[in-house]
PDB file of N, CA and C in Angstrom:
ATOM      1  N   MET A   1      32.649 -32.412 -17.359  1.00 82.00           N
ATOM      2  CA  MET A   1      31.784 -33.010 -16.372  1.00 82.00           C
ATOM      3  C   MET A   1      32.630 -33.384 -15.157  1.00 82.00           C
ATOM      4  N   GLN A   2      32.092 -33.179 -13.982  1.00 90.00           N
ATOM      5  CA  GLN A   2      32.797 -33.502 -12.752  1.00 90.00           C
ATOM      6  C   GLN A   2      32.752 -34.995 -12.478  1.00 90.00           C
ATOM      7  N   LYS A   3      33.729 -35.478 -11.732  1.00 89.00           N
ATOM      8  CA  LYS A   3      33.739 -36.875 -11.290  1.00 89.00           C
ATOM      9  C   LYS A   3      33.507 -36.905  -9.788  1.00 89.00           C
ATOM     10  N   PHE A   4      32.703 -37.865  -9.354  1.00 91.00           N
ATOM     11  CA  PHE A   4      32.409 -38.052  -7.947  1.00 91.00           C
ATOM     12  C   PHE A   4      32.792 -39.475  -7.567  1.00 91.00           C
ATOM     13  N   CYS A   5      33.420 -39.641  -6.435  1.00 92.00           N
ATOM     14  CA  CYS A   5      33.858 -40.953  -5.970  1.00 92.00           C
ATOM     15  C   CYS A   5      33.008 -41.400  -4.793  1.00 92.00           C
ATOM     16  N   TYR A   6      32.649 -42.676  -4.797  1.00 91.00           N
ATOM     17  CA  TYR A   6      31.846 -43.257  -3.743  1.00 91.00           C
ATOM     18  C   TYR A   6      32.461 -44.572  -3.307  1.00 91.00           C
ATOM     19  N   GLU A   7      32.229 -44.923  -2.064  1.00 93.00           N
ATOM     20  CA  GLU A   7      32.614 -46.228  -1.566  1.00 93.00           C
ATOM     21  C   GLU A   7      31.341 -47.056  -1.486  1.00 93.00           C
ATOM     22  N   ILE A   8      31.316 -48.190  -2.211  1.00 93.00           N
ATOM     23  CA  ILE A   8      30.124 -49.029  -2.207  1.00 93.00           C
ATOM     24  C   ILE A   8      30.523 -50.479  -1.948  1.00 93.00           C
ATOM     25  N   CYS A   9      29.536 -51.277  -1.581  1.00 95.00           N
ATOM     26  CA  CYS A   9      29.745 -52.706  -1.361  1.00 95.00           C
ATOM     27  C   CYS A   9      28.981 -53.467  -2.439  1.00 95.00           C
ATOM     28  N   ILE A  10      29.629 -54.455  -3.018  1.00 95.00           N
ATOM     29  CA  ILE A  10      29.044 -55.280  -4.072  1.00 95.00           C
ATOM     30  C   ILE A  10      28.986 -56.722  -3.581  1.00 95.00           C
ATOM     31  N   GLU A  11      27.835 -57.361  -3.718  1.00 97.00           N
ATOM     32  CA  GLU A  11      27.729 -58.776  -3.370  1.00 97.00           C
ATOM     33  C   GLU A  11      28.200 -59.611  -4.551  1.00 97.00           C
ATOM     34  N   ALA A  12      29.097 -60.540  -4.293  1.00 98.00           N
ATOM     35  CA  ALA A  12      29.605 -61.438  -5.319  1.00 98.00           C
ATOM     36  C   ALA A  12      30.241 -62.640  -4.639  1.00 98.00           C
ATOM     37  N   LYS A  13      30.368 -63.728  -5.386  1.00 98.00           N
ATOM     38  CA  LYS A  13      30.968 -64.940  -4.834  1.00 98.00           C
ATOM     39  C   LYS A  13      32.483 -64.815  -4.707  1.00 98.00           C
ATOM     40  N   THR A  14      33.095 -64.076  -5.626  1.00 97.00           N
ATOM     41  CA  THR A  14      34.550 -63.931  -5.605  1.00 97.00           C
ATOM     42  C   THR A  14      34.935 -62.475  -5.832  1.00 97.00           C
ATOM     43  N   ASP A  15      36.174 -62.180  -5.531  1.00 96.00           N
ATOM     44  CA  ASP A  15      36.710 -60.840  -5.760  1.00 96.00           C
ATOM     45  C   ASP A  15      36.672 -60.486  -7.246  1.00 96.00           C
ATOM     46  N   MET A  16      36.965 -61.464  -8.107  1.00 97.00           N
ATOM     47  CA  MET A  16      36.970 -61.220  -9.549  1.00 97.00           C
ATOM     48  C   MET A  16      35.566 -60.889 -10.050  1.00 97.00           C
ATOM     49  N   GLN A  17      34.559 -61.591  -9.537  1.00 98.00           N
ATOM     50  CA  GLN A  17      33.183 -61.290  -9.929  1.00 98.00           C
ATOM     51  C   GLN A  17      32.785 -59.883  -9.488  1.00 98.00           C
ATOM     52  N   ALA A  18      33.174 -59.497  -8.293  1.00 97.00           N
ATOM     53  CA  ALA A  18      32.869 -58.149  -7.799  1.00 97.00           C
ATOM     54  C   ALA A  18      33.540 -57.097  -8.675  1.00 97.00           C
ATOM     55  N   GLU A  19      34.780 -57.353  -9.057  1.00 96.00           N
ATOM     56  CA  GLU A  19      35.493 -56.408  -9.920  1.00 96.00           C
ATOM     57  C   GLU A  19      34.828 -56.300 -11.285  1.00 96.00           C
ATOM     58  N   ASN A  20      34.393 -57.427 -11.844  1.00 97.00           N
ATOM     59  CA  ASN A  20      33.703 -57.404 -13.132  1.00 97.00           C
ATOM     60  C   ASN A  20      32.380 -56.654 -13.046  1.00 97.00           C
ATOM     61  N   LYS A  21      31.671 -56.814 -11.937  1.00 97.00           N
ATOM     62  CA  LYS A  21      30.424 -56.065 -11.739  1.00 97.00           C
ATOM     63  C   LYS A  21      30.697 -54.568 -11.700  1.00 97.00           C
ATOM     64  N   MET A  22      31.737 -54.174 -10.991  1.00 96.00           N
ATOM     65  CA  MET A  22      32.063 -52.746 -10.893  1.00 96.00           C
ATOM     66  C   MET A  22      32.436 -52.175 -12.258  1.00 96.00           C
ATOM     67  N   LYS A  23      33.192 -52.927 -13.035  1.00 96.00           N
ATOM     68  CA  LYS A  23      33.556 -52.470 -14.379  1.00 96.00           C
ATOM     69  C   LYS A  23      32.310 -52.298 -15.248  1.00 96.00           C
ATOM     70  N   ALA A  24      31.389 -53.259 -15.160  1.00 97.00           N
ATOM     71  CA  ALA A  24      30.156 -53.172 -15.937  1.00 97.00           C
ATOM     72  C   ALA A  24      29.305 -51.985 -15.497  1.00 97.00           C
ATOM     73  N   LEU A  25      29.211 -51.778 -14.186  1.00 96.00           N
ATOM     74  CA  LEU A  25      28.449 -50.630 -13.677  1.00 96.00           C
ATOM     75  C   LEU A  25      29.065 -49.310 -14.125  1.00 96.00           C
ATOM     76  N   ALA A  26      30.385 -49.244 -14.157  1.00 94.00           N
ATOM     77  CA  ALA A  26      31.057 -48.022 -14.596  1.00 94.00           C
ATOM     78  C   ALA A  26      30.749 -47.738 -16.061  1.00 94.00           C
ATOM     79  N   VAL A  27      30.713 -48.777 -16.884  1.00 97.00           N
ATOM     80  CA  VAL A  27      30.377 -48.589 -18.304  1.00 97.00           C
ATOM     81  C   VAL A  27      28.944 -48.094 -18.449  1.00 97.00           C
ATOM     82  N   LEU A  28      28.024 -48.728 -17.727  1.00 97.00           N
ATOM     83  CA  LEU A  28      26.622 -48.295 -17.785  1.00 97.00           C
ATOM     84  C   LEU A  28      26.485 -46.841 -17.360  1.00 97.00           C
ATOM     85  N   ALA A  29      27.147 -46.478 -16.276  1.00 95.00           N
ATOM     86  CA  ALA A  29      27.056 -45.100 -15.774  1.00 95.00           C
ATOM     87  C   ALA A  29      27.639 -44.105 -16.762  1.00 95.00           C
ATOM     88  N   SER A  30      28.663 -44.503 -17.497  1.00 94.00           N
ATOM     89  CA  SER A  30      29.294 -43.561 -18.420  1.00 94.00           C
ATOM     90  C   SER A  30      28.549 -43.451 -19.751  1.00 94.00           C
ATOM     91  N   LYS A  31      27.799 -44.480 -20.125  1.00 97.00           N
ATOM     92  CA  LYS A  31      27.133 -44.492 -21.433  1.00 97.00           C
ATOM     93  C   LYS A  31      25.661 -44.117 -21.380  1.00 97.00           C
ATOM     94  N   LEU A  32      25.041 -44.228 -20.197  1.00 97.00           N
ATOM     95  CA  LEU A  32      23.622 -43.899 -20.076  1.00 97.00           C
ATOM     96  C   LEU A  32      23.434 -42.580 -19.335  1.00 97.00           C
ATOM     97  N   SER A  33      22.391 -41.867 -19.700  1.00 97.00           N
ATOM     98  CA  SER A  33      22.066 -40.636 -18.975  1.00 97.00           C
ATOM     99  C   SER A  33      21.504 -41.004 -17.605  1.00 97.00           C
ATOM    100  N   THR A  34      21.392 -40.025 -16.758  1.00 96.00           N
ATOM    101  CA  THR A  34      20.827 -40.254 -15.427  1.00 96.00           C
ATOM    102  C   THR A  34      19.420 -40.830 -15.538  1.00 96.00           C
ATOM    103  N   LYS A  35      18.618 -40.262 -16.425  1.00 98.00           N
ATOM    104  CA  LYS A  35      17.235 -40.719 -16.609  1.00 98.00           C
ATOM    105  C   LYS A  35      17.207 -42.154 -17.132  1.00 98.00           C
ATOM    106  N   GLU A  36      18.044 -42.458 -18.114  1.00 98.00           N
ATOM    107  CA  GLU A  36      18.084 -43.807 -18.680  1.00 98.00           C
ATOM    108  C   GLU A  36      18.515 -44.834 -17.642  1.00 98.00           C
ATOM    109  N   LEU A  37      19.526 -44.493 -16.859  1.00 97.00           N
ATOM    110  CA  LEU A  37      20.024 -45.399 -15.829  1.00 97.00           C
ATOM    111  C   LEU A  37      18.968 -45.633 -14.752  1.00 97.00           C
ATOM    112  N   ALA A  38      18.254 -44.583 -14.364  1.00 97.00           N
ATOM    113  CA  ALA A  38      17.191 -44.708 -13.367  1.00 97.00           C
ATOM    114  C   ALA A  38      16.048 -45.572 -13.905  1.00 97.00           C
ATOM    115  N   GLN A  39      15.703 -45.398 -15.179  1.00 97.00           N
ATOM    116  CA  GLN A  39      14.637 -46.207 -15.767  1.00 97.00           C
ATOM    117  C   GLN A  39      15.056 -47.674 -15.871  1.00 97.00           C
ATOM    118  N   LEU A  40      16.317 -47.916 -16.220  1.00 97.00           N
ATOM    119  CA  LEU A  40      16.830 -49.281 -16.281  1.00 97.00           C
ATOM    120  C   LEU A  40      16.751 -49.943 -14.907  1.00 97.00           C
ATOM    121  N   ALA A  41      17.169 -49.231 -13.878  1.00 97.00           N
ATOM    122  CA  ALA A  41      17.112 -49.762 -12.518  1.00 97.00           C
ATOM    123  C   ALA A  41      15.667 -50.047 -12.109  1.00 97.00           C
ATOM    124  N   ASP A  42      14.755 -49.168 -12.459  1.00 97.00           N
ATOM    125  CA  ASP A  42      13.346 -49.361 -12.118  1.00 97.00           C
ATOM    126  C   ASP A  42      12.783 -50.600 -12.803  1.00 97.00           C
ATOM    127  N   ILE A  43      13.131 -50.800 -14.079  1.00 97.00           N
ATOM    128  CA  ILE A  43      12.651 -51.980 -14.806  1.00 97.00           C
ATOM    129  C   ILE A  43      13.196 -53.256 -14.167  1.00 97.00           C
ATOM    130  N   ILE A  44      14.480 -53.257 -13.847  1.00 96.00           N
ATOM    131  CA  ILE A  44      15.085 -54.446 -13.240  1.00 96.00           C
ATOM    132  C   ILE A  44      14.461 -54.729 -11.875  1.00 96.00           C
ATOM    133  N   LYS A  45      14.176 -53.688 -11.138  1.00 97.00           N
ATOM    134  CA  LYS A  45      13.614 -53.856  -9.794  1.00 97.00           C
ATOM    135  C   LYS A  45      12.141 -54.249  -9.823  1.00 97.00           C
ATOM    136  N   ASN A  46      11.364 -53.699 -10.773  1.00 98.00           N
ATOM    137  CA  ASN A  46       9.906 -53.821 -10.716  1.00 98.00           C
ATOM    138  C   ASN A  46       9.243 -54.562 -11.865  1.00 98.00           C
ATOM    139  N   ASP A  47       9.983 -54.948 -12.893  1.00 98.00           N
ATOM    140  CA  ASP A  47       9.348 -55.575 -14.047  1.00 98.00           C
ATOM    141  C   ASP A  47      10.098 -56.852 -14.436  1.00 98.00           C
ATOM    142  N   PRO A  48       9.770 -57.961 -13.784  1.00 97.00           N
ATOM    143  CA  PRO A  48      10.497 -59.204 -14.047  1.00 97.00           C
ATOM    144  C   PRO A  48      10.331 -59.732 -15.478  1.00 97.00           C
ATOM    145  N   ILE A  49       9.228 -59.409 -16.115  1.00 97.00           N
ATOM    146  CA  ILE A  49       9.016 -59.880 -17.486  1.00 97.00           C
ATOM    147  C   ILE A  49       9.994 -59.201 -18.443  1.00 97.00           C
ATOM    148  N   LYS A  50      10.118 -57.885 -18.368  1.00 97.00           N
ATOM    149  CA  LYS A  50      11.073 -57.176 -19.222  1.00 97.00           C
ATOM    150  C   LYS A  50      12.506 -57.570 -18.893  1.00 97.00           C
ATOM    151  N   THR A  51      12.779 -57.793 -17.616  1.00 97.00           N
ATOM    152  CA  THR A  51      14.119 -58.215 -17.212  1.00 97.00           C
ATOM    153  C   THR A  51      14.437 -59.578 -17.803  1.00 97.00           C
ATOM    154  N   ALA A  52      13.494 -60.497 -17.753  1.00 97.00           N
ATOM    155  CA  ALA A  52      13.702 -61.829 -18.325  1.00 97.00           C
ATOM    156  C   ALA A  52      13.901 -61.756 -19.834  1.00 97.00           C
ATOM    157  N   LEU A  53      13.124 -60.898 -20.508  1.00 96.00           N
ATOM    158  CA  LEU A  53      13.283 -60.728 -21.957  1.00 96.00           C
ATOM    159  C   LEU A  53      14.663 -60.181 -22.295  1.00 96.00           C
ATOM    160  N   ALA A  54      15.124 -59.219 -21.520  1.00 95.00           N
ATOM    161  CA  ALA A  54      16.445 -58.642 -21.758  1.00 95.00           C
ATOM    162  C   ALA A  54      17.537 -59.688 -21.551  1.00 95.00           C
ATOM    163  N   LYS A  55      17.419 -60.497 -20.508  1.00 95.00           N
ATOM    164  CA  LYS A  55      18.399 -61.543 -20.253  1.00 95.00           C
ATOM    165  C   LYS A  55      18.404 -62.564 -21.391  1.00 95.00           C
ATOM    166  N   ARG A  56      17.222 -62.922 -21.876  1.00 96.00           N
ATOM    167  CA  ARG A  56      17.148 -63.862 -22.992  1.00 96.00           C
ATOM    168  C   ARG A  56      17.806 -63.267 -24.238  1.00 96.00           C
ATOM    169  N   TYR A  57      17.537 -61.995 -24.512  1.00 96.00           N
ATOM    170  CA  TYR A  57      18.141 -61.310 -25.653  1.00 96.00           C
ATOM    171  C   TYR A  57      19.662 -61.288 -25.541  1.00 96.00           C
ATOM    172  N   LEU A  58      20.167 -61.092 -24.316  1.00 94.00           N
ATOM    173  CA  LEU A  58      21.612 -61.044 -24.081  1.00 94.00           C
ATOM    174  C   LEU A  58      22.237 -62.442 -24.044  1.00 94.00           C
ATOM    175  N   GLY A  59      21.402 -63.461 -23.946  1.00 95.00           N
ATOM    176  CA  GLY A  59      21.912 -64.824 -23.890  1.00 95.00           C
ATOM    177  C   GLY A  59      22.461 -65.224 -22.542  1.00 95.00           C
ATOM    178  N   VAL A  60      21.925 -64.613 -21.484  1.00 92.00           N
ATOM    179  CA  VAL A  60      22.378 -64.947 -20.132  1.00 92.00           C
ATOM    180  C   VAL A  60      21.240 -65.464 -19.277  1.00 92.00           C
TER     181      VAL A  60
END
């Protein structure tokens, strides 16, 4: 599989938080298919109830 590099901006309070977000995003991108990642983004963007349930399940 090919690798593609992008320059992106992440909102965070500190540099460490931004780095942790990028690491988490990289894991999600590597473990989920394109379709799964797109569906996850859609749920987070458009379905606050499912997002809240997921956060509760994760304990955050």
